[in-house]
Amino acid sequence: MHLLEETGEDSWKSTPFTLNPGDLAAYGESMIPFSLDQLAPLMVNLPQFLAADPAVSAAFMGLMMATRNYTSGLVASADLDISRPLFVDVGGARGLDASSLLGCHPDLPSETRVLVEDLPSVISDLPPRETLDPRVQRIAHDFCTPQPDEGKGARAYFLHAVLHDWSDADSLRIFAGIHAAMKPGYSKLLICEVVLPPQGATSRMTTMDLMMMSACSGLERTEVDWRKLLGNAGFDVVKIWNRTGSFESVIEAALAGYA
Protein backbone atom coordinates (compact mmCIF):
# COMPACT_ATOMS: atom_id res chain seq x y z
CA MET A 1 0.00 0.00 0.00
CA HIS A 2 3.12 2.21 0.02
CA LEU A 3 2.29 3.64 3.45
CA LEU A 4 5.50 2.55 5.22
CA GLU A 5 8.90 1.11 4.37
CA GLU A 6 10.31 -1.66 6.60
CA THR A 7 13.86 -0.91 7.73
CA GLY A 8 14.31 -3.71 10.31
CA GLU A 9 12.42 -5.76 12.88
CA ASP A 10 9.68 -3.50 14.31
CA SER A 11 11.32 -0.57 12.52
CA TRP A 12 9.69 1.53 9.80
CA LYS A 13 10.00 4.84 8.01
CA SER A 14 7.51 7.01 6.18
CA THR A 15 7.20 6.99 2.41
CA PRO A 16 6.63 10.08 0.24
CA PHE A 17 2.96 9.08 0.18
CA THR A 18 2.54 9.27 3.97
CA LEU A 19 4.58 12.47 4.22
CA ASN A 20 1.99 14.15 2.02
CA PRO A 21 -1.38 13.34 3.61
CA GLY A 22 -3.33 14.77 0.72
CA ASP A 23 -5.21 17.76 -0.50
CA LEU A 24 -8.53 18.15 1.31
CA ALA A 25 -10.00 19.81 -1.75
CA ALA A 26 -9.09 16.79 -3.89
CA TYR A 27 -10.64 13.98 -1.86
CA GLY A 28 -10.28 14.51 1.87
CA GLU A 29 -13.50 16.45 2.44
CA SER A 30 -15.61 13.66 0.94
CA MET A 31 -13.53 10.72 2.17
CA ILE A 32 -13.40 11.65 5.85
CA PRO A 33 -17.19 12.00 6.36
CA PHE A 34 -17.73 8.73 4.45
CA SER A 35 -15.27 6.91 6.72
CA LEU A 36 -16.71 8.33 9.93
CA ASP A 37 -20.42 8.39 9.10
CA GLN A 38 -20.82 5.27 6.97
CA LEU A 39 -17.85 2.90 6.91
CA ALA A 40 -17.13 2.86 10.65
CA PRO A 41 -20.77 2.26 11.77
CA LEU A 42 -21.12 -0.45 9.11
CA MET A 43 -18.09 -2.39 10.32
CA VAL A 44 -18.88 -2.02 14.02
CA ASN A 45 -22.39 -3.41 13.43
CA LEU A 46 -21.48 -5.88 10.67
CA PRO A 47 -23.20 -9.01 12.11
CA GLN A 48 -26.51 -7.15 12.58
CA PHE A 49 -26.16 -5.52 9.15
CA LEU A 50 -25.64 -8.87 7.41
CA ALA A 51 -28.50 -10.51 9.30
CA ALA A 52 -30.89 -7.77 8.15
CA ASP A 53 -30.17 -8.12 4.43
CA PRO A 54 -30.08 -11.66 2.91
CA ALA A 55 -28.61 -10.45 -0.39
CA VAL A 56 -25.70 -8.68 1.28
CA SER A 57 -25.22 -11.63 3.65
CA ALA A 58 -24.97 -13.98 0.66
CA ALA A 59 -22.36 -11.73 -0.95
CA PHE A 60 -20.32 -11.72 2.27
CA MET A 61 -20.49 -15.53 2.43
CA GLY A 62 -19.18 -15.60 -1.13
CA LEU A 63 -16.19 -13.54 -0.04
CA MET A 64 -15.46 -15.92 2.84
CA MET A 65 -15.77 -18.93 0.51
CA ALA A 66 -13.01 -17.49 -1.66
CA THR A 67 -10.44 -17.88 1.13
CA ARG A 68 -9.67 -21.37 2.71
CA ASN A 69 -7.94 -25.04 3.05
CA TYR A 70 -5.96 -28.31 5.56
CA THR A 71 -5.51 -32.41 7.96
CA SER A 72 -4.44 -36.19 8.28
CA GLY A 73 -2.57 -36.93 11.52
CA LEU A 74 -5.62 -35.80 13.48
CA VAL A 75 -7.88 -38.18 11.57
CA ALA A 76 -5.44 -41.11 11.72
CA SER A 77 -5.26 -40.96 15.53
CA ALA A 78 -8.92 -40.11 16.13
CA ASP A 79 -11.16 -42.27 18.28
CA LEU A 80 -14.20 -42.47 16.00
CA ASP A 81 -16.69 -42.76 18.84
CA ILE A 82 -19.97 -41.61 17.29
CA SER A 83 -21.09 -40.18 20.63
CA ARG A 84 -18.47 -37.45 20.14
CA PRO A 85 -17.81 -35.30 17.07
CA LEU A 86 -14.60 -35.66 15.11
CA PHE A 87 -14.40 -32.01 14.02
CA VAL A 88 -16.17 -28.84 15.15
CA ASP A 89 -15.95 -25.89 12.75
CA VAL A 90 -16.54 -22.95 15.10
CA GLY A 91 -18.03 -19.99 13.24
CA GLY A 92 -17.92 -22.15 10.11
CA ALA A 93 -20.71 -20.46 8.09
CA ARG A 94 -21.36 -22.60 4.99
CA GLY A 95 -19.26 -25.50 6.25
CA LEU A 96 -16.76 -25.48 3.39
CA ASP A 97 -13.81 -26.43 5.59
CA ALA A 98 -15.81 -29.26 7.16
CA SER A 99 -16.76 -30.55 3.71
CA SER A 100 -13.14 -30.28 2.55
CA LEU A 101 -12.03 -32.39 5.52
CA LEU A 102 -14.47 -35.15 4.59
CA GLY A 103 -13.53 -34.85 0.92
CA CYS A 104 -9.87 -35.43 1.82
CA HIS A 105 -10.81 -38.48 3.90
CA PRO A 106 -13.54 -40.37 1.98
CA ASP A 107 -12.80 -43.52 3.99
CA LEU A 108 -14.26 -42.05 7.19
CA PRO A 109 -17.33 -44.04 8.30
CA SER A 110 -20.80 -42.71 7.52
CA GLU A 111 -21.47 -42.30 11.27
CA THR A 112 -18.61 -39.78 11.62
CA ARG A 113 -19.93 -36.58 13.16
CA VAL A 114 -18.68 -33.25 11.86
CA LEU A 115 -20.29 -30.08 13.25
CA VAL A 116 -20.55 -26.62 11.73
CA GLU A 117 -21.47 -23.95 14.28
CA ASP A 118 -22.59 -20.40 13.61
CA LEU A 119 -25.17 -17.85 14.71
CA PRO A 120 -28.85 -18.80 14.25
CA SER A 121 -29.25 -16.05 11.62
CA VAL A 122 -26.41 -17.58 9.58
CA ILE A 123 -27.50 -21.21 9.94
CA SER A 124 -31.10 -20.45 8.98
CA ASP A 125 -29.97 -18.65 5.81
CA LEU A 126 -27.76 -21.46 4.47
CA PRO A 127 -28.56 -23.59 1.39
CA PRO A 128 -30.42 -26.89 1.85
CA ARG A 129 -28.57 -29.63 3.72
CA GLU A 130 -28.38 -31.71 0.54
CA THR A 131 -25.56 -29.43 -0.70
CA LEU A 132 -23.31 -30.61 2.17
CA ASP A 133 -21.94 -34.04 2.98
CA PRO A 134 -24.67 -35.80 5.03
CA ARG A 135 -22.16 -36.31 7.85
CA VAL A 136 -22.04 -32.52 8.41
CA GLN A 137 -24.42 -31.37 11.13
CA ARG A 138 -25.29 -27.67 11.43
CA ILE A 139 -25.62 -26.26 14.94
CA ALA A 140 -26.90 -22.77 15.84
CA HIS A 141 -24.37 -21.52 18.39
CA ASP A 142 -22.84 -18.23 19.55
CA PHE A 143 -19.11 -18.92 19.99
CA CYS A 144 -18.89 -16.39 22.84
CA THR A 145 -20.90 -18.86 24.95
CA PRO A 146 -20.05 -22.39 26.23
CA GLN A 147 -20.05 -25.24 23.73
CA PRO A 148 -23.39 -27.07 23.45
CA ASP A 149 -23.48 -30.72 24.55
CA GLU A 150 -23.28 -31.86 20.90
CA GLY A 151 -19.90 -30.16 20.56
CA LYS A 152 -18.14 -31.56 23.62
CA GLY A 153 -15.16 -33.92 23.48
CA ALA A 154 -14.33 -33.43 19.79
CA ARG A 155 -11.01 -34.46 18.31
CA ALA A 156 -10.52 -30.98 16.80
CA TYR A 157 -12.02 -27.52 17.23
CA PHE A 158 -11.34 -25.37 14.17
CA LEU A 159 -11.40 -21.57 13.88
CA HIS A 160 -10.74 -20.17 10.40
CA ALA A 161 -10.34 -16.41 9.98
CA VAL A 162 -12.38 -15.77 13.13
CA LEU A 163 -10.04 -14.39 15.75
CA HIS A 164 -8.52 -11.59 13.66
CA ASP A 165 -11.91 -9.88 14.03
CA TRP A 166 -11.61 -9.89 17.81
CA SER A 167 -9.50 -8.27 20.52
CA ASP A 168 -7.46 -10.41 22.90
CA ALA A 169 -10.11 -9.98 25.62
CA ASP A 170 -12.90 -11.17 23.33
CA SER A 171 -10.72 -13.99 21.98
CA LEU A 172 -10.24 -15.24 25.54
CA ARG A 173 -14.04 -15.41 25.91
CA ILE A 174 -14.26 -17.44 22.70
CA PHE A 175 -11.48 -19.76 23.85
CA ALA A 176 -13.11 -20.30 27.26
CA GLY A 177 -16.11 -22.14 25.80
CA ILE A 178 -13.88 -24.36 23.67
CA HIS A 179 -11.38 -25.03 26.48
CA ALA A 180 -14.13 -26.32 28.78
CA ALA A 181 -15.42 -28.68 26.07
CA MET A 182 -12.07 -30.29 25.20
CA LYS A 183 -10.99 -33.76 26.30
CA PRO A 184 -7.52 -33.62 27.93
CA GLY A 185 -4.85 -35.47 25.98
CA TYR A 186 -7.14 -35.96 22.98
CA SER A 187 -8.79 -32.77 21.75
CA LYS A 188 -6.84 -30.25 19.67
CA LEU A 189 -7.50 -26.61 18.83
CA LEU A 190 -6.71 -25.64 15.22
CA ILE A 191 -6.53 -21.95 14.29
CA CYS A 192 -6.19 -21.05 10.62
CA GLU A 193 -5.04 -17.42 10.57
CA VAL A 194 -2.24 -15.13 9.50
CA VAL A 195 0.93 -15.47 11.61
CA LEU A 196 2.92 -12.31 10.94
CA PRO A 197 6.69 -12.89 10.71
CA PRO A 198 9.08 -10.56 12.60
CA GLN A 199 10.22 -9.17 9.24
CA GLY A 200 9.26 -9.50 5.60
CA ALA A 201 5.49 -9.89 5.93
CA THR A 202 3.82 -10.03 2.53
CA SER A 203 1.70 -7.15 1.28
CA ARG A 204 -1.39 -9.34 1.65
CA MET A 205 -0.61 -9.96 5.32
CA THR A 206 0.02 -6.31 6.12
CA THR A 207 -2.96 -5.10 4.09
CA MET A 208 -5.19 -7.57 5.93
CA ASP A 209 -3.83 -6.31 9.25
CA LEU A 210 -4.69 -2.71 8.37
CA MET A 211 -8.11 -3.73 7.05
CA MET A 212 -8.98 -5.59 10.24
CA MET A 213 -7.82 -2.67 12.39
CA SER A 214 -9.91 -0.15 10.47
CA ALA A 215 -12.94 -2.38 9.94
CA CYS A 216 -13.54 -3.83 13.40
CA SER A 217 -10.61 -2.91 15.67
CA GLY A 218 -9.20 -6.36 14.92
CA LEU A 219 -5.63 -7.35 14.08
CA GLU A 220 -3.35 -9.96 12.57
CA ARG A 221 -0.98 -11.44 15.16
CA THR A 222 2.68 -12.44 15.28
CA GLU A 223 3.84 -15.82 16.56
CA VAL A 224 4.72 -14.15 19.87
CA ASP A 225 1.21 -12.68 20.06
CA TRP A 226 -0.41 -16.06 19.37
CA ARG A 227 1.69 -17.92 21.93
CA LYS A 228 0.94 -15.31 24.60
CA LEU A 229 -2.80 -15.27 23.83
CA LEU A 230 -3.09 -19.06 23.79
CA GLY A 231 -1.02 -19.35 26.97
CA ASN A 232 -3.34 -16.91 28.74
CA ALA A 233 -6.30 -19.01 27.58
CA GLY A 234 -4.86 -22.24 29.04
CA PHE A 235 -3.37 -23.75 25.88
CA ASP A 236 0.09 -24.84 24.73
CA VAL A 237 1.13 -24.46 21.09
CA VAL A 238 2.05 -27.86 19.64
CA LYS A 239 3.18 -26.68 16.21
CA ILE A 240 2.61 -23.92 13.67
CA TRP A 241 2.02 -25.40 10.21
CA ASN A 242 2.98 -23.33 7.18
CA ARG A 243 2.38 -24.05 3.52
CA THR A 244 4.25 -22.48 0.62
CA GLY A 245 2.02 -20.07 -1.26
CA SER A 246 -0.51 -19.62 1.55
CA PHE A 247 -0.70 -16.39 3.51
CA GLU A 248 -2.37 -18.24 6.41
CA SER A 249 -0.88 -20.79 8.82
CA VAL A 250 -2.50 -23.43 11.01
CA ILE A 251 -1.70 -23.18 14.70
CA GLU A 252 -2.11 -26.54 16.44
CA ALA A 253 -2.69 -26.21 20.19
CA ALA A 254 -3.67 -28.48 23.08
CA LEU A 255 -4.83 -27.97 26.64
CA ALA A 256 -1.92 -26.75 28.76
CA GLY A 257 0.16 -29.69 29.95
CA TYR A 258 -1.08 -32.02 27.19
CA ALA A 259 0.86 -30.75 24.16
Coordinates of C-alpha atoms in Angstrom, one line a residue, residues 106-206:
P106 CA -13.5 -40.4 2.0
D107 CA -12.8 -43.5 4.0
L108 CA -14.3 -42.1 7.2
P109 CA -17.3 -44.0 8.3
S110 CA -20.8 -42.7 7.5
E111 CA -21.5 -42.3 11.3
T112 CA -18.6 -39.8 11.6
R113 CA -19.9 -36.6 13.2
V114 CA -18.7 -33.2 11.9
L115 CA -20.3 -30.1 13.2
V116 CA -20.5 -26.6 11.7
E117 CA -21.5 -24.0 14.3
D118 CA -22.6 -20.4 13.6
L119 CA -25.2 -17.8 14.7
P120 CA -28.8 -18.8 14.2
S121 CA -29.3 -16.0 11.6
V122 CA -26.4 -17.6 9.6
I123 CA -27.5 -21.2 9.9
S124 CA -31.1 -20.4 9.0
D125 CA -30.0 -18.7 5.8
L126 CA -27.8 -21.5 4.5
P127 CA -28.6 -23.6 1.4
P128 CA -30.4 -26.9 1.8
R129 CA -28.6 -29.6 3.7
E130 CA -28.4 -31.7 0.5
T131 CA -25.6 -29.4 -0.7
L132 CA -23.3 -30.6 2.2
D133 CA -21.9 -34.0 3.0
P134 CA -24.7 -35.8 5.0
R135 CA -22.2 -36.3 7.9
V136 CA -22.0 -32.5 8.4
Q137 CA -24.4 -31.4 11.1
R138 CA -25.3 -27.7 11.4
I139 CA -25.6 -26.3 14.9
A140 CA -26.9 -22.8 15.8
H141 CA -24.4 -21.5 18.4
D142 CA -22.8 -18.2 19.6
F143 CA -19.1 -18.9 20.0
C144 CA -18.9 -16.4 22.8
T145 CA -20.9 -18.9 25.0
P146 CA -20.1 -22.4 26.2
Q147 CA -20.1 -25.2 23.7
P148 CA -23.4 -27.1 23.4
D149 CA -23.5 -30.7 24.5
E150 CA -23.3 -31.9 20.9
G151 CA -19.9 -30.2 20.6
K152 CA -18.1 -31.6 23.6
G153 CA -15.2 -33.9 23.5
A154 CA -14.3 -33.4 19.8
R155 CA -11.0 -34.5 18.3
A156 CA -10.5 -31.0 16.8
Y157 CA -12.0 -27.5 17.2
F158 CA -11.3 -25.4 14.2
L159 CA -11.4 -21.6 13.9
H160 CA -10.7 -20.2 10.4
A161 CA -10.3 -16.4 10.0
V162 CA -12.4 -15.8 13.1
L163 CA -10.0 -14.4 15.8
H164 CA -8.5 -11.6 13.7
D165 CA -11.9 -9.9 14.0
W166 CA -11.6 -9.9 17.8
S167 CA -9.5 -8.3 20.5
D168 CA -7.5 -10.4 22.9
A169 CA -10.1 -10.0 25.6
D170 CA -12.9 -11.2 23.3
S171 CA -10.7 -14.0 22.0
L172 CA -10.2 -15.2 25.5
R173 CA -14.0 -15.4 25.9
I174 CA -14.3 -17.4 22.7
F175 CA -11.5 -19.8 23.9
A176 CA -13.1 -20.3 27.3
G177 CA -16.1 -22.1 25.8
I178 CA -13.9 -24.4 23.7
H179 CA -11.4 -25.0 26.5
A180 CA -14.1 -26.3 28.8
A181 CA -15.4 -28.7 26.1
M182 CA -12.1 -30.3 25.2
K183 CA -11.0 -33.8 26.3
P184 CA -7.5 -33.6 27.9
G185 CA -4.8 -35.5 26.0
Y186 CA -7.1 -36.0 23.0
S187 CA -8.8 -32.8 21.7
K188 CA -6.8 -30.3 19.7
L189 CA -7.5 -26.6 18.8
L190 CA -6.7 -25.6 15.2
I191 CA -6.5 -22.0 14.3
C192 CA -6.2 -21.0 10.6
E193 CA -5.0 -17.4 10.6
V194 CA -2.2 -15.1 9.5
V195 CA 0.9 -15.5 11.6
L196 CA 2.9 -12.3 10.9
P197 CA 6.7 -12.9 10.7
P198 CA 9.1 -10.6 12.6
Q199 CA 10.2 -9.2 9.2
G200 CA 9.3 -9.5 5.6
A201 CA 5.5 -9.9 5.9
T202 CA 3.8 -10.0 2.5
S203 CA 1.7 -7.2 1.3
R204 CA -1.4 -9.3 1.6
M205 CA -0.6 -10.0 5.3
T206 CA 0.0 -6.3 6.1

